[in-house]
Short mmCIF file of C-alpha atoms in Angstrom, two decimals:
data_model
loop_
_atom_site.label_atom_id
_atom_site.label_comp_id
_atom_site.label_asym_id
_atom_site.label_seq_id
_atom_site.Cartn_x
_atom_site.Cartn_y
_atom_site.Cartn_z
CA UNK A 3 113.85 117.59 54.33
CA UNK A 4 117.04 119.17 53.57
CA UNK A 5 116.34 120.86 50.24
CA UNK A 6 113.65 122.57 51.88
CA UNK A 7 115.43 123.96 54.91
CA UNK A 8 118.39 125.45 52.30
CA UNK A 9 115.39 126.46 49.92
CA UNK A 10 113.55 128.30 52.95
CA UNK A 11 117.20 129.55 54.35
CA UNK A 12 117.40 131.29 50.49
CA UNK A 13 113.98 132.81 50.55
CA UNK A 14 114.54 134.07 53.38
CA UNK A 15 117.90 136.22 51.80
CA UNK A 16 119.79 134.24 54.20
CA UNK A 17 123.17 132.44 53.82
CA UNK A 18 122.23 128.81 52.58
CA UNK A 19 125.48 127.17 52.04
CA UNK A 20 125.87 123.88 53.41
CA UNK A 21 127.76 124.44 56.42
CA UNK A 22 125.79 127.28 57.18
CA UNK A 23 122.28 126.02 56.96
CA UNK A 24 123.87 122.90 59.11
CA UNK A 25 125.45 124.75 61.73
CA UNK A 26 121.99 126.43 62.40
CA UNK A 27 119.97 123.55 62.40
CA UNK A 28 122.19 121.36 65.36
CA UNK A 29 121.92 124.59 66.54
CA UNK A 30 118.33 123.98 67.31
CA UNK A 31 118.78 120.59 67.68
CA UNK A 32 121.06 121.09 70.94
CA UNK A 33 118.38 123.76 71.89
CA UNK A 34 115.51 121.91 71.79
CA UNK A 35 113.62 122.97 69.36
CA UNK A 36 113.83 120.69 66.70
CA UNK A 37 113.51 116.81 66.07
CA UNK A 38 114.47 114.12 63.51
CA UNK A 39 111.97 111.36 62.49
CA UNK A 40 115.23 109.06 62.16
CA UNK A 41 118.71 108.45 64.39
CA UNK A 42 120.53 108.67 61.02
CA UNK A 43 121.77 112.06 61.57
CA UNK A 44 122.87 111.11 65.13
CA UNK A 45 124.87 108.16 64.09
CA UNK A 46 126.37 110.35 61.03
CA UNK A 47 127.57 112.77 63.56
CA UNK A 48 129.15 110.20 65.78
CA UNK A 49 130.98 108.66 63.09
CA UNK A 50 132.97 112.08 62.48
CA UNK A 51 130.30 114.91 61.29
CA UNK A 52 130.28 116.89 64.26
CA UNK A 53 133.18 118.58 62.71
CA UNK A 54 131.14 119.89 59.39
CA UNK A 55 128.09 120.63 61.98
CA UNK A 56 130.17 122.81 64.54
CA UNK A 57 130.30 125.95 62.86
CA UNK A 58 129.77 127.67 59.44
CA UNK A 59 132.68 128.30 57.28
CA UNK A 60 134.65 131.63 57.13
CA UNK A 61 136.87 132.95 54.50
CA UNK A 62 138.52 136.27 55.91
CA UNK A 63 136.07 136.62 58.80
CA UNK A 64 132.76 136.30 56.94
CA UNK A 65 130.41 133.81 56.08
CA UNK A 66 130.64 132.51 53.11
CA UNK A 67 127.75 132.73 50.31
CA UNK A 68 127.01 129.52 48.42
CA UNK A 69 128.40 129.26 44.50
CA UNK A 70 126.69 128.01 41.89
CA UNK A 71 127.08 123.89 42.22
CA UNK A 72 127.60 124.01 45.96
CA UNK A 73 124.83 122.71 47.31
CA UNK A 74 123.75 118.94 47.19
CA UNK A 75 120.58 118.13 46.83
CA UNK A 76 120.61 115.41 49.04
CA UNK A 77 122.40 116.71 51.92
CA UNK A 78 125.35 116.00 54.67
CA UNK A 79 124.83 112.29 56.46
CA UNK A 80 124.06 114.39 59.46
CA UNK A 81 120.78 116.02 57.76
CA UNK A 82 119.33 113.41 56.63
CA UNK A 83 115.75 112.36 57.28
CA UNK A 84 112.79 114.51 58.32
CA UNK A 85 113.00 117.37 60.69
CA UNK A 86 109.88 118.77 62.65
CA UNK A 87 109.77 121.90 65.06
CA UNK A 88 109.50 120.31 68.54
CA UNK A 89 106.56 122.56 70.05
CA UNK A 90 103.62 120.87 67.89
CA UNK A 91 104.58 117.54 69.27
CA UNK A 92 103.85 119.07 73.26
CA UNK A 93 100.34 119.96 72.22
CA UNK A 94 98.01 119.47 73.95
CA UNK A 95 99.56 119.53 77.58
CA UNK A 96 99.13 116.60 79.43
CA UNK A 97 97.53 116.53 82.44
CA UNK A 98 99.95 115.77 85.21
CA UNK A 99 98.34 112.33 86.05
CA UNK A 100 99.04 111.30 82.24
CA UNK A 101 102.50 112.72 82.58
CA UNK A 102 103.58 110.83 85.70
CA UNK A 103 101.82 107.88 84.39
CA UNK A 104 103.83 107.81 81.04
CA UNK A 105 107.40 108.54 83.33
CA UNK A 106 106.64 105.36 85.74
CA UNK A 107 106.12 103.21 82.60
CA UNK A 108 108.85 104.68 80.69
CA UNK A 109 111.08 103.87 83.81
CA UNK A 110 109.91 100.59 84.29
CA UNK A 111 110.56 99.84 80.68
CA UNK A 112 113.97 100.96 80.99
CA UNK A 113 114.83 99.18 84.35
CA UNK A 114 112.30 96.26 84.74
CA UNK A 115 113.03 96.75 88.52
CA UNK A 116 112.02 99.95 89.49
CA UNK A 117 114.03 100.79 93.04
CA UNK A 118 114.57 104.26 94.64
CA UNK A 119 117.97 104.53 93.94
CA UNK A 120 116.60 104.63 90.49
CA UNK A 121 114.38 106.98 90.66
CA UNK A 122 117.16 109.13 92.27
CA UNK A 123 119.91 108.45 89.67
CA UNK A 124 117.38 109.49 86.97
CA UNK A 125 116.68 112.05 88.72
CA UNK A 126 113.10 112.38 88.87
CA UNK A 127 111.33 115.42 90.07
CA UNK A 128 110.42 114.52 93.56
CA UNK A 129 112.45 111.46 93.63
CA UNK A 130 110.97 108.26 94.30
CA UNK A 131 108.20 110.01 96.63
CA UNK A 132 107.50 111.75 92.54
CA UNK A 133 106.28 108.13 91.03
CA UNK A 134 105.51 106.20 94.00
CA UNK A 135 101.70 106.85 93.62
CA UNK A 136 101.65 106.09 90.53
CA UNK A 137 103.46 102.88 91.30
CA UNK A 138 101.16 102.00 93.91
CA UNK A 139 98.05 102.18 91.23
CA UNK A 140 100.03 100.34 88.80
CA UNK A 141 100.39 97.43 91.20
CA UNK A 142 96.57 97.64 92.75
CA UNK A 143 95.66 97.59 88.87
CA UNK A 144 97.58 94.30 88.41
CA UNK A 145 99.87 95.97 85.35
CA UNK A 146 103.11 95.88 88.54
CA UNK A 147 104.37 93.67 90.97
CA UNK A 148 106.11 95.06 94.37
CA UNK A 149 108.54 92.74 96.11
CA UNK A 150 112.12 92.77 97.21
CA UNK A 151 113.08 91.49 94.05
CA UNK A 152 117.18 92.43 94.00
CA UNK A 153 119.01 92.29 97.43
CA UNK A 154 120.79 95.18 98.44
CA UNK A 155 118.64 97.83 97.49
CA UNK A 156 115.68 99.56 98.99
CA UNK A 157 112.54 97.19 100.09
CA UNK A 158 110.05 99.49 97.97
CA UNK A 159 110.59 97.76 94.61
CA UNK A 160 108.31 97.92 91.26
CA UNK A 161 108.95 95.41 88.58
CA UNK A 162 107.08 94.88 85.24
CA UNK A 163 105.59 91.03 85.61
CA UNK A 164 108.11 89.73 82.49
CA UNK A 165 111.22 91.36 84.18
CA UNK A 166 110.52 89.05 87.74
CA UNK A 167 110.22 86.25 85.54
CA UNK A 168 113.40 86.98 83.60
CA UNK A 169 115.11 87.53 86.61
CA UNK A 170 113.75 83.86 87.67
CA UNK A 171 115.26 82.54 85.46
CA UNK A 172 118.68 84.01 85.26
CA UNK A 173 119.27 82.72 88.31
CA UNK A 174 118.66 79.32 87.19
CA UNK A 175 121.42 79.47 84.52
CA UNK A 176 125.21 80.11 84.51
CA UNK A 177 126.20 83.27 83.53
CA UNK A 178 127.59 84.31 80.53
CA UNK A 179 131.86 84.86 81.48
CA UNK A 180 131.97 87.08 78.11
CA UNK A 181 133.14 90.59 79.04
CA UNK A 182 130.50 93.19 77.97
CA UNK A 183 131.43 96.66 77.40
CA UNK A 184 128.53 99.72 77.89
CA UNK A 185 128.68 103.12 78.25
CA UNK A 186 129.20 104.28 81.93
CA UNK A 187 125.54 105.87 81.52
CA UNK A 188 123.77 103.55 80.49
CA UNK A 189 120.84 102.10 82.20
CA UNK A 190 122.22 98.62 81.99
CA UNK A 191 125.11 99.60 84.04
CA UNK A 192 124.12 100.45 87.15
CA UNK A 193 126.96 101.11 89.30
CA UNK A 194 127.81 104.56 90.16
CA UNK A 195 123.60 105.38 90.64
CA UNK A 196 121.34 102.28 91.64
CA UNK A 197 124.64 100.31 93.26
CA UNK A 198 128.35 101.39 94.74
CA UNK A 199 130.96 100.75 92.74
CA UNK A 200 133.34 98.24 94.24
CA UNK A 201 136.56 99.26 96.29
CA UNK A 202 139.26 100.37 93.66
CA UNK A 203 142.23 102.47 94.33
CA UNK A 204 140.81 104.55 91.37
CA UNK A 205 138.13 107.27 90.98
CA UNK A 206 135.87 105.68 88.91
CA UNK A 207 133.30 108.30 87.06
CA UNK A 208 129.40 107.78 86.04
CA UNK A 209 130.38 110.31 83.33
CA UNK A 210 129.31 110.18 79.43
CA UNK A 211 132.27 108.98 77.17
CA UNK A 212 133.71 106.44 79.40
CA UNK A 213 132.71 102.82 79.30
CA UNK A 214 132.87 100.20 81.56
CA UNK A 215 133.63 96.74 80.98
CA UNK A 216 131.41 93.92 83.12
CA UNK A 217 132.15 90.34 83.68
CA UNK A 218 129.49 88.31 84.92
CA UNK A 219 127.62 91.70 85.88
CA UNK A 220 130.63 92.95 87.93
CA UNK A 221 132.70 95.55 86.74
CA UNK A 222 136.18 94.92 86.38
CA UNK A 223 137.59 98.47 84.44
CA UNK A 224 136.23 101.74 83.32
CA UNK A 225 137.81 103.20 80.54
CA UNK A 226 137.59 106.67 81.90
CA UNK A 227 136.83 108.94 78.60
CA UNK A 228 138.92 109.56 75.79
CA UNK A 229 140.63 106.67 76.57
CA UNK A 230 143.42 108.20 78.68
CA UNK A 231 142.94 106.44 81.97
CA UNK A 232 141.95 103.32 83.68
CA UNK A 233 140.52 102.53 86.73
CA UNK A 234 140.63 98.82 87.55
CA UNK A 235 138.04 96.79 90.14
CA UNK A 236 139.03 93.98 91.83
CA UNK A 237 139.09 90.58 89.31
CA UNK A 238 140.81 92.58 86.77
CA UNK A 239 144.22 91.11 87.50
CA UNK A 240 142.33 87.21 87.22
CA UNK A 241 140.29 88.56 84.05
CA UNK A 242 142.59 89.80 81.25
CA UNK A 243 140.28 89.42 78.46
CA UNK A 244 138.87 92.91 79.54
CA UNK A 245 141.69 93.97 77.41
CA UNK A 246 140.75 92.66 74.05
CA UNK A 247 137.32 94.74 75.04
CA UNK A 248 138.09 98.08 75.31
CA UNK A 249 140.69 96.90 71.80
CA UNK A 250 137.09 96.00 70.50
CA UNK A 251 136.08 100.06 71.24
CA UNK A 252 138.80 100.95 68.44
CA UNK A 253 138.50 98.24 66.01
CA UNK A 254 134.55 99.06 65.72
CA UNK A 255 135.43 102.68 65.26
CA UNK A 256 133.89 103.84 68.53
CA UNK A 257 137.15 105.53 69.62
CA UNK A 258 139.81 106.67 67.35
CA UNK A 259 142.80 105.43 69.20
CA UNK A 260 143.47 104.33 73.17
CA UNK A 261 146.29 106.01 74.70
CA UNK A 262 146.60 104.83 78.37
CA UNK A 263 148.87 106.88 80.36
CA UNK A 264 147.41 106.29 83.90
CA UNK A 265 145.64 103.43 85.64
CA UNK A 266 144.34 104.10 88.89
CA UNK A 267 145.90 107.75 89.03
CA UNK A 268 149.59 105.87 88.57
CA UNK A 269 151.67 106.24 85.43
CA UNK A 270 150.35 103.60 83.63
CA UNK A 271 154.46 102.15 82.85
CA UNK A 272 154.94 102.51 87.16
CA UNK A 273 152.47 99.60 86.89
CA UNK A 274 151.96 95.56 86.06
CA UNK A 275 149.88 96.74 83.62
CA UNK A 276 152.54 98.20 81.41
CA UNK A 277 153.65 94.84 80.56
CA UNK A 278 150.55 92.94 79.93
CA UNK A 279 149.06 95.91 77.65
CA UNK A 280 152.18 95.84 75.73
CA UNK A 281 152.10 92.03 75.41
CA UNK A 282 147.95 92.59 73.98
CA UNK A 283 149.62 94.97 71.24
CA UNK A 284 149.48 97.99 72.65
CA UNK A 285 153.28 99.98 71.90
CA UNK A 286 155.03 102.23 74.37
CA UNK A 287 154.58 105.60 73.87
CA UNK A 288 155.51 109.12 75.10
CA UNK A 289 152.74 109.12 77.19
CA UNK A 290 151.85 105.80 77.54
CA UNK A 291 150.50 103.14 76.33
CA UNK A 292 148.53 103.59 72.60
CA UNK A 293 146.52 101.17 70.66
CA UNK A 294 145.69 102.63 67.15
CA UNK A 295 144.13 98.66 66.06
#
């Protein structure tokens, strides 16, 4: 816990103030080294700590030595919970059977359908050629179906028995028309790896920090990241409630502020858009157009 990492840090003769002691432990965090029994920490540093973890505090060039009172007992948001050295938790090896037996289930977990253009956008160590044994004794074993499950994509597909029937099912049932917003990585969106993402005039981007905003599991923007930039799909123009979404990515405190300047590499006020953004509440700016919510 906390106290014991500053307590170990002043054993040691070392500098244990508070932003010292955290600077060196993200440190080994963004290394590798070290893990946290709890996403507490993470979320902290999302919601605005990555500030206090960045670097230790200087006065005059020097780090500065903790005074008397400094340190809380309890610790920053973003060092709280457990932390554990990494290595331990590797030991024993696994034997490479066991290993590419855990990565097949942990991508069919994550997917449901398991395709090669998945494999690929993970990108797995051997590609799909990598798992595809494993996949093969999965299925002879009865624990994975193979089928051509989604059209479009490659006819070598692995799907975990409850995601077929899901999928069933779905296509039973009318769609939900609510827009849903993810992050451009995530394995729920899957254009940019598994699929092509539709003809835009745009460059959209598979790139962490934007988001994309789906309708009916077609994407009609990406919010390209930091907010500065849109690329629109085709449906946008017949789907304006995309806009109250990515308002929805300020109001819940997952971006600061949306400043809009460009939508598909035009000045955003050369555009239609200008006008309807403005009309959602978003006020001309120098730049563009900014929604602070």
């Amino acid at each position: 816990f906390w106290p014991d990492l500053v307590a170990a840090a002043q054993l040691a003769e070392l500098p244990y103030d508070q932003d010292t002691v955290l600077a060196a432990l993200w440190d080994l965090v963004w290394a590798g080294e070290v893990t946290n029994d709890s996403l507490a920490p993470i979320r902290a540093l999302l919601a605005g700590g990555a500030k206090k973890a960045a670097k230790p505090a200087q006065t005059g060039g020097r780090r500065r030595r903790a005074r008397p009172g400094a340190i809380n007992a309890l610790g920053p948001p973003t060092a709280a919970g457990r932390w554990s050295l990494v290595a331990p938790l590797r030991e024993p090896a696994p034997a490479p059977t066991m290993a590419a037996y855990a990565q097949a289930h942990q991508l069919l977990d994550r997917y449901g359908v398991l395709t090669r253009e998945t494999a690929l956008g993970e990108g797995v160590v051997g590609g799909f050629a990598g798992v595809y044994p494993v996949l093969k004794a999965l299925e002879e074993r009865g624990e994975v179906r193979r089928g051509y499950f989604i059209a479009g994509l490659g006819a070598a597909q692995f799907a975990l028995p409850g995601a077929v029937d899901r999928l069933r099912a779905e296509r039973e049932i009318q769609s939900d028309e609510a827009p849903l917003v993810l992050a451009a990585t995530d394995p729920a969106q899957p254009y940019g790896a598994v699929m092509a993402w539709p003809d835009t005039e745009g460059r959209p981007v598979r790139a962490a920090g934007a988001h994309v905003v789906l309708i009916k599991g077609m994407p009609i923007v990406e919010l390209e990241r930091g907010g500065r930039s849109l690329v629109t799909f085709p449906g946008a123009s017949d789907n304006p409630a995309w806009i109250t979404s990515i308002q929805e990515l300020v109001k819940d405190g997952r971006l600061r502020k949306l400043e809009i300047a460009k939508v598909d590499g035009v000045p955003v006020r050369e555009t239609p858009w200008a006008a309807r953004l403005e009309a959602a509440g978003f006020a001309p700016g120098y730049r563009g157009m900014t929604y602070r919510g």
